[in-house]
Amino acid sequence: MNLSFIDWPVQKQLAGETNALNIARIKVLSLSLHLRLITTTILLVFYILENHAVQTKRIGLLMVVVILYYVVLRLGLKWKKAIHMAILIFLVIIWSNLFFYKEGFHVVTLQYVVIISIYAFYGLGNKWGLFYSLVAILPFFIYMYLEHQLGAAIPWGPMGVSKMTVAILLLHNFFFLFLINYYFFNSFYSTISALDARTTELTSSLSYLEESQRKLESEFSHQKLLLASISHDIKSPLRFLMATTGRLAKSNPDLPTIRAISQSSYRLYHFMKNLLEYTQFRYRNTRVTFNYLDVYELVDQKFAIFMAEAESSGNEFINTVSQGVILRSNLQLLSIVLHNLIDNANKVTSRGTIEVTHIDYRDSLHLIVKDTGPGMEPAIIRWINSDEKVPGAGLDPDSFGMGLVIVKEVSALINARLLAESDKTQGASIHIIFQK
């Protein structure tokens, strides 16, 4: 059976509403309106047939109010305002029954107090429910204060009307209360069922995550042990190899093979040392500490590492950072950044220059590594200048080395930003930008 016509006056209020409780509120509003239209029409007919002039006028006025209410609801009146209006109409009925109609204190009038209280609590929440409940009971206290005689028995309905009319009044209010409780408790149960299902799902997901965390912690411990082993078993032999080949190269300067081995071992040792420091820092997951450091001295130290290789490639290192330039950063992490940038510049340049300089702006300090190599691909420049830590699918890290990937991540740790520029005739330059 299609009952979509019942939602016709509240289509605008239901559109886009996803909250189950609010949907129940709007549904009750629409159903109660149709119920009121039907019962008011029936009562009007009975009062006319029973020749009750006063009741006919009152129910006729109520019919006009209900029709106007239907129209404004259809036009898009907000459902909260509509509930307030409905409760105010019920309050007017209570006051008119008690003070403007002879012997209006009866069971039907008392029912409106229950309707107002339940409708306000369910429809508008605790604050308005409490407020309207007190407002609804207030006229009864005033009625008693004015010394109206209540009598030993409370009438079922208005005096002088037929039992059928009273039954219609009582049944209307009963069905109204039934609709309120049915729809609201149905929405409560649906919400609770959904929450229970979600809780079960989340509990299962949490158990899975806890198990995954235990596996990751075990793997993390294993990798830390592996890293410590690599640091001890590879770094120490490399240091010995570097020192030994260095002494041999000094003792035999005319042997190019020994000199090449010395340079390679020297560079391999510092590369491994640099990589291990970066990896250890990540695994320790310690807070980055900042101290003041001399930029000129740091650049000189990095140039010394690659000096022999630069000479074999015919390159010249130029440190144009002014002496006395002090920067607040992390020495270990900034060393990693400079190490990789100078290494990359030296590898791509032949018979050229690698220069490290600085520009001191009012709000920032730029530390710049420049080379006179072949320049840099536009795709790599776009990635360096972006906020992405990892290259996209179109860029293969093997094509430019993992050094830049490390530089991108470490720069973020020391609150620095990278800016890459390239010129095919003058090489490339990368700015490490520190905010003051």
XYZ file of N, CA, C and O in Angstrom, residues 275-396:
488
model
N 73.931 7.635 5.531
C 72.694 6.866 5.427
C 72.317 6.241 6.765
O 71.142 6.231 7.165
N 73.306 5.708 7.487
C 73.030 5.093 8.784
C 72.556 6.122 9.802
O 71.656 5.846 10.596
N 73.138 7.319 9.793
C 72.701 8.365 10.718
C 71.247 8.742 10.457
O 70.450 8.913 11.384
N 70.904 8.856 9.166
C 69.521 9.181 8.810
C 68.565 8.064 9.242
O 67.517 8.316 9.836
N 68.950 6.812 8.987
C 68.087 5.680 9.343
C 67.943 5.548 10.851
O 66.852 5.298 11.363
N 69.046 5.721 11.569
C 68.997 5.629 13.034
C 68.112 6.712 13.621
O 67.370 6.486 14.582
N 68.184 7.882 13.040
C 67.345 8.985 13.529
C 65.867 8.648 13.357
O 65.044 8.909 14.237
N 65.519 8.059 12.245
C 64.124 7.696 11.998
C 63.654 6.615 12.971
O 62.547 6.669 13.490
N 64.508 5.630 13.218
C 64.100 4.532 14.093
C 64.052 4.957 15.552
O 63.264 4.425 16.330
N 64.910 5.882 15.929
C 64.852 6.356 17.316
C 63.589 7.159 17.567
O 63.084 7.222 18.688
N 63.077 7.794 16.502
C 61.828 8.571 16.600
C 61.924 9.610 17.722
O 60.992 9.835 18.477
N 63.099 10.218 17.823
C 63.319 11.215 18.863
C 62.884 12.596 18.374
O 62.770 12.840 17.172
N 62.673 13.474 19.314
C 62.278 14.846 18.971
C 63.473 15.593 18.395
O 64.589 15.475 18.888
N 63.233 16.353 17.341
C 64.306 17.111 16.697
C 64.684 18.290 17.589
O 63.836 19.109 17.954
N 65.953 18.363 17.957
C 66.446 19.471 18.769
C 67.200 20.451 17.881
O 67.889 20.063 16.926
N 67.081 21.728 18.181
C 67.699 22.780 17.376
C 68.766 23.497 18.208
O 68.530 23.848 19.369
N 69.916 23.699 17.570
C 71.007 24.439 18.198
C 71.595 25.405 17.175
O 71.371 25.271 15.958
N 72.372 26.342 17.664
C 73.009 27.307 16.769
C 74.282 26.693 16.188
O 75.083 26.076 16.901
N 74.484 26.863 14.875
C 75.645 26.287 14.203
C 76.215 27.267 13.191
O 75.500 28.133 12.659
N 77.515 27.099 12.917
C 78.214 27.956 11.959
C 78.071 27.346 10.568
O 78.600 26.257 10.297
N 77.358 28.026 9.676
C 77.077 27.485 8.355
C 78.352 27.375 7.515
O 78.560 26.385 6.802
N 79.234 28.369 7.598
C 80.471 28.354 6.793
C 81.323 27.134 7.133
O 81.820 26.436 6.238
N 81.502 26.852 8.416
C 82.306 25.705 8.832
C 81.668 24.390 8.390
O 82.366 23.452 7.970
N 80.333 24.311 8.474
C 79.649 23.083 8.069
C 79.842 22.815 6.582
O 80.090 21.681 6.160
N 79.760 23.859 5.753
C 79.952 23.697 4.310
C 81.380 23.262 4.018
O 81.633 22.374 3.171
N 82.353 23.847 4.696
C 83.753 23.455 4.504
C 83.980 21.984 4.850
O 84.730 21.267 4.164
N 83.350 21.523 5.919
C 83.480 20.122 6.318
C 82.928 19.196 5.236
O 83.519 18.139 4.947
N 81.812 19.571 4.635
C 81.204 18.738 3.592
C 82.037 18.767 2.311
O 82.181 17.748 1.622
N 82.599 19.925 1.987
C 83.463 19.996 0.805
C 84.682 19.092 0.969
O 85.151 18.469 -0.005
N 85.221 19.016 2.179
C 86.410 18.203 2.418
C 86.156 16.730 2.122
O 87.058 16.005 1.671
N 84.913 16.278 2.367
C 84.587 14.869 2.125
C 84.707 14.518 0.640
O 85.181 13.438 0.278
N 84.297 15.445 -0.242
C 84.237 15.151 -1.673
C 85.378 15.808 -2.449
O 85.358 15.823 -3.681
N 86.365 16.349 -1.753
C 87.416 17.096 -2.432
C 88.196 16.230 -3.415
O 88.461 16.640 -4.560
N 88.588 15.043 -2.983
C 89.378 14.176 -3.859
C 88.592 13.795 -5.109
O 89.135 13.800 -6.232
N 87.337 13.461 -4.952
C 86.512 13.088 -6.104
C 86.285 14.276 -7.013
O 86.234 14.138 -8.246
N 86.156 15.472 -6.418
C 85.973 16.680 -7.230
C 87.210 16.944 -8.087
O 87.105 17.323 -9.262
N 88.359 16.731 -7.515
C 89.603 16.952 -8.276
C 89.717 15.990 -9.437
O 90.155 16.356 -10.541
N 89.292 14.738 -9.218
C 89.372 13.754 -10.315
C 88.398 14.081 -11.443
O 88.621 13.683 -12.585
N 87.297 14.786 -11.114
C 86.320 15.183 -12.130
C 86.601 16.572 -12.680
O 85.845 17.063 -13.533
N 87.648 17.197 -12.183
C 87.996 18.533 -12.641
C 87.071 19.602 -12.107
O 86.938 20.676 -12.714
N 86.406 19.338 -10.989
C 85.471 20.297 -10.415
C 86.135 21.150 -9.342
O 87.121 20.743 -8.718
N 85.559 22.314 -9.125
C 86.053 23.224 -8.101
C 84.927 23.516 -7.113
O 83.796 23.816 -7.507
N 85.231 23.407 -5.827
C 84.278 23.751 -4.767
C 84.493 25.205 -4.361
O 85.637 25.642 -4.132
N 83.385 25.936 -4.241
C 83.457 27.350 -3.843
C 82.489 27.572 -2.687
O 81.273 27.367 -2.830
N 83.020 27.996 -1.560
C 82.197 28.298 -0.379
C 82.108 29.808 -0.247
O 83.037 30.463 0.233
N 80.976 30.392 -0.690
C 80.789 31.844 -0.607
C 79.840 32.236 0.519
O 79.311 33.343 0.544
N 79.588 31.307 1.441
C 78.824 31.648 2.638
C 79.698 32.551 3.503
O 80.871 32.244 3.765
N 79.144 33.655 3.907
C 79.916 34.597 4.717
C 80.281 33.958 6.049
O 79.461 33.275 6.669
N 81.513 34.190 6.459
C 81.930 33.675 7.759
C 81.162 34.396 8.861
O 80.960 35.604 8.808
N 80.737 33.608 9.831
C 79.961 34.181 10.936
C 78.465 34.067 10.764
O 77.703 34.510 11.628
N 78.015 33.450 9.652
C 76.574 33.224 9.472
C 76.140 32.102 10.415
O 76.609 30.968 10.307
N 75.268 32.423 11.329
C 74.805 31.463 12.335
C 73.357 31.090 12.030
O 72.525 31.959 11.743
N 73.069 29.806 12.088
C 71.722 29.295 11.803
C 71.285 28.391 12.942
O 72.084 27.584 13.448
N 70.040 28.521 13.335
C 69.489 27.643 14.373
C 68.803 26.462 13.696
O 67.749 26.602 13.088
N 69.437 25.293 13.793
C 68.899 24.094 13.143
C 69.464 22.869 13.854
O 70.124 22.976 14.885
N 69.205 21.708 13.265
C 69.751 20.462 13.796
C 70.985 20.096 12.986
O 70.902 19.892 11.766
N 72.144 20.026 13.642
C 73.419 19.818 12.951
C 73.427 18.512 12.171
O 73.839 18.471 11.003
N 72.984 17.432 12.791
C 73.027 16.123 12.142
C 72.156 16.093 10.892
O 72.576 15.628 9.830
N 70.930 16.618 10.994
C 70.005 16.554 9.861
C 70.394 17.522 8.753
O 70.293 17.185 7.563
N 70.833 18.728 9.111
C 71.280 19.667 8.075
C 72.518 19.139 7.365
O 72.688 19.339 6.156
N 73.391 18.438 8.094
C 74.563 17.813 7.468
C 74.142 16.795 6.426
O 74.755 16.684 5.350
N 73.101 16.013 6.726
C 72.598 15.021 5.771
C 72.089 15.702 4.507
O 72.361 15.262 3.382
N 71.376 16.805 4.668
C 70.835 17.537 3.512
C 71.979 18.056 2.642
O 72.005 17.850 1.421
N 72.935 18.754 3.263
C 74.056 19.309 2.493
C 74.892 18.204 1.851
O 75.342 18.338 0.700
N 75.100 17.133 2.580
C 75.896 16.016 2.065
C 75.296 15.489 0.756
O 76.010 15.300 -0.246
N 74.006 15.245 0.748
C 73.363 14.686 -0.443
C 73.323 15.675 -1.595
O 73.535 15.299 -2.753
N 73.055 16.938 -1.314
C 72.980 17.931 -2.385
C 74.350 18.172 -3.016
O 74.471 18.280 -4.247
N 75.392 18.279 -2.182
C 76.745 18.471 -2.719
C 77.193 17.235 -3.487
O 77.807 17.328 -4.575
N 76.881 16.049 -2.978
C 77.233 14.803 -3.653
C 76.564 14.724 -5.023
O 77.207 14.389 -6.035
N 75.266 15.028 -5.085
C 74.545 14.987 -6.365
C 75.123 15.996 -7.355
O 75.297 15.692 -8.542
N 75.391 17.210 -6.858
C 75.932 18.248 -7.744
C 77.301 17.843 -8.281
O 77.617 18.057 -9.469
N 78.131 17.241 -7.446
C 79.464 16.824 -7.863
C 79.411 15.688 -8.882
O 80.232 15.619 -9.808
N 78.420 14.786 -8.751
C 78.315 13.643 -9.659
C 77.876 14.061 -11.061
O 78.296 13.449 -12.046
N 76.987 15.073 -11.149
C 76.458 15.450 -12.465
C 77.312 16.523 -13.150
O 77.053 16.877 -14.302
N 78.321 17.036 -12.455
C 79.140 18.119 -13.007
C 80.520 17.595 -13.384
O 81.124 16.788 -12.661
N 81.037 18.064 -14.513
C 82.384 17.697 -14.963
C 83.103 18.960 -15.431
O 82.589 19.710 -16.264
N 84.275 19.189 -14.842
C 85.077 20.368 -15.155
C 84.265 21.654 -14.972
O 84.234 22.521 -15.834
N 83.583 21.707 -13.852
C 82.778 22.883 -13.545
C 82.956 23.298 -12.096
O 83.967 22.978 -11.460
N 81.969 23.986 -11.578
C 82.041 24.469 -10.198
C 80.797 24.049 -9.423
O 79.691 23.966 -9.981
N 80.999 23.783 -8.155
C 79.895 23.542 -7.202
C 80.051 24.593 -6.115
O 81.079 24.630 -5.424
N 79.050 25.431 -6.014
C 79.130 26.562 -5.089
C 78.012 26.464 -4.057
O 76.872 26.121 -4.391
N 78.358 26.763 -2.820
C 77.360 26.905 -1.766
C 77.417 28.340 -1.278
O 78.485 28.820 -0.859
N 76.268 29.023 -1.366
C 76.198 30.415 -0.948
C 74.942 30.630 -0.126
O 74.188 29.671 0.150
N 74.709 31.854 0.267
C 73.503 32.141 1.052
C 72.980 33.523 0.686
O 73.728 34.396 0.203
N 71.680 33.705 0.897
C 71.037 35.011 0.743
C 70.218 35.249 2.008
O 69.372 34.422 2.375
N 70.489 36.357 2.656
C 69.821 36.676 3.925
C 68.704 37.681 3.668
O 68.965 38.863 3.417
N 67.462 37.192 3.676
C 66.304 38.077 3.524
C 65.803 38.505 4.906
O 66.264 38.018 5.937
N 64.829 39.399 4.883
C 64.313 39.913 6.152
C 63.629 38.816 6.952
O 63.795 38.733 8.190
N 62.857 37.948 6.283
C 62.085 36.934 7.003
C 62.564 35.509 6.758
O 61.973 34.565 7.261
N 63.619 35.338 5.979
C 64.099 33.982 5.690
C 65.582 34.010 5.320
O 66.126 35.044 4.923
N 66.204 32.838 5.451
C 67.597 32.649 5.051
C 67.643 31.522 4.025
O 67.160 30.422 4.283
N 68.235 31.829 2.853
C 68.354 30.836 1.794
C 69.784 30.314 1.762
O 70.733 31.098 1.572
N 69.942 29.004 1.942
C 71.227 28.337 1.765
C 71.154 27.622 0.429
O 70.296 26.756 0.223
N 72.046 27.988 -0.522
C 71.884 27.580 -1.919
C 73.072 26.734 -2.364
O 74.232 27.114 -2.164
N 72.763 25.580 -2.968
C 73.767 24.706 -3.572
C 73.615 24.808 -5.084
O 72.580 24.409 -5.635
N 74.659 25.341 -5.766
C 74.607 25.574 -7.212
C 75.691 24.761 -7.905
O 76.765 24.535 -7.350
N 75.384 24.329 -9.130
C 76.388 23.637 -9.933
C 76.294 24.121 -11.369
O 75.324 24.779 -11.759
N 77.307 23.794 -12.167
C 77.325 24.164 -13.586
C 77.164 22.930 -14.463
O 77.724 22.849 -15.562
N 76.398 21.970 -13.952
C 76.164 20.737 -14.691
C 75.118 20.901 -15.775
O 74.787 22.018 -16.194
N 74.531 19.794 -16.236
C 73.582 19.833 -17.365
C 72.184 20.325 -16.990
O 71.297 20.362 -17.840
N 71.956 20.666 -15.741
C 70.625 21.100 -15.333
C 69.795 19.951 -14.791
O 70.285 18.831 -14.617
N 68.540 20.233 -14.549
C 67.664 19.255 -13.910
C 66.370 19.116 -14.714
O 65.866 20.101 -15.278
N 65.844 17.908 -14.778
C 64.609 17.680 -15.529
C 63.439 18.446 -14.908
O 63.340 18.532 -13.676
N 62.540 18.993 -15.717
C 61.390 19.754 -15.190
C 60.524 18.946 -14.230
O 60.013 19.485 -13.252
N 60.371 17.633 -14.516
C 59.535 16.796 -13.643
C 60.134 16.696 -12.247
O 59.407 16.722 -11.239
N 61.458 16.591 -12.173
C 62.125 16.510 -10.868
C 62.016 17.846 -10.136
O 61.792 17.888 -8.929
N 62.136 18.949 -10.873
C 62.001 20.284 -10.264
C 60.615 20.465 -9.682
O 60.453 20.964 -8.555
N 59.587 20.049 -10.445
C 58.206 20.185 -9.947
C 58.010 19.377 -8.669
O 57.324 19.820 -7.737
N 58.591 18.170 -8.627
C 58.447 17.346 -7.422
C 59.167 17.971 -6.234
O 58.632 18.030 -5.128
N 60.404 18.462 -6.453
C 61.145 19.089 -5.351
C 60.394 20.302 -4.807
O 60.329 20.522 -3.588
N 59.792 21.087 -5.668
C 59.092 22.308 -5.243
C 57.704 22.045 -4.685
O 57.061 22.957 -4.166
N 57.225 20.796 -4.804
C 55.903 20.453 -4.284
C 55.991 20.028 -2.829
O 57.076 19.942 -2.249
N 54.827 19.735 -2.241
C 54.771 19.266 -0.852
C 54.846 17.747 -0.747
O 54.792 17.200 0.358
N 54.939 17.057 -1.887
C 54.965 15.594 -1.883
C 56.344 15.094 -1.462
O 57.360 15.489 -2.042
N 56.367 14.207 -0.461
C 57.646 13.660 0.007
C 58.184 12.596 -0.937
O 59.397 12.474 -1.125
N 57.284 11.801 -1.527
C 57.686 10.681 -2.388
C 57.395 11.047 -3.837
O 56.340 11.623 -4.126
N 58.286 10.735 -4.776
C 58.025 11.030 -6.186
C 56.783 10.316 -6.688
O 56.419 9.233 -6.202
N 56.124 10.911 -7.668
C 54.945 10.305 -8.258
C 55.290 9.116 -9.132
O 56.461 8.743 -9.297
N 54.233 8.528 -9.722
C 54.429 7.319 -10.536
C 55.299 7.591 -11.754
O 55.983 6.706 -12.260
N 55.302 8.837 -12.228
C 56.079 9.170 -13.418
C 57.556 9.356 -13.163
O 58.326 9.532 -14.114
N 57.977 9.346 -11.907
C 59.383 9.553 -11.560
C 59.945 8.302 -10.896
O 59.371 7.809 -9.933
N 61.055 7.831 -11.410
C 61.732 6.679 -10.829
C 62.871 7.188 -9.963
O 63.801 7.838 -10.458
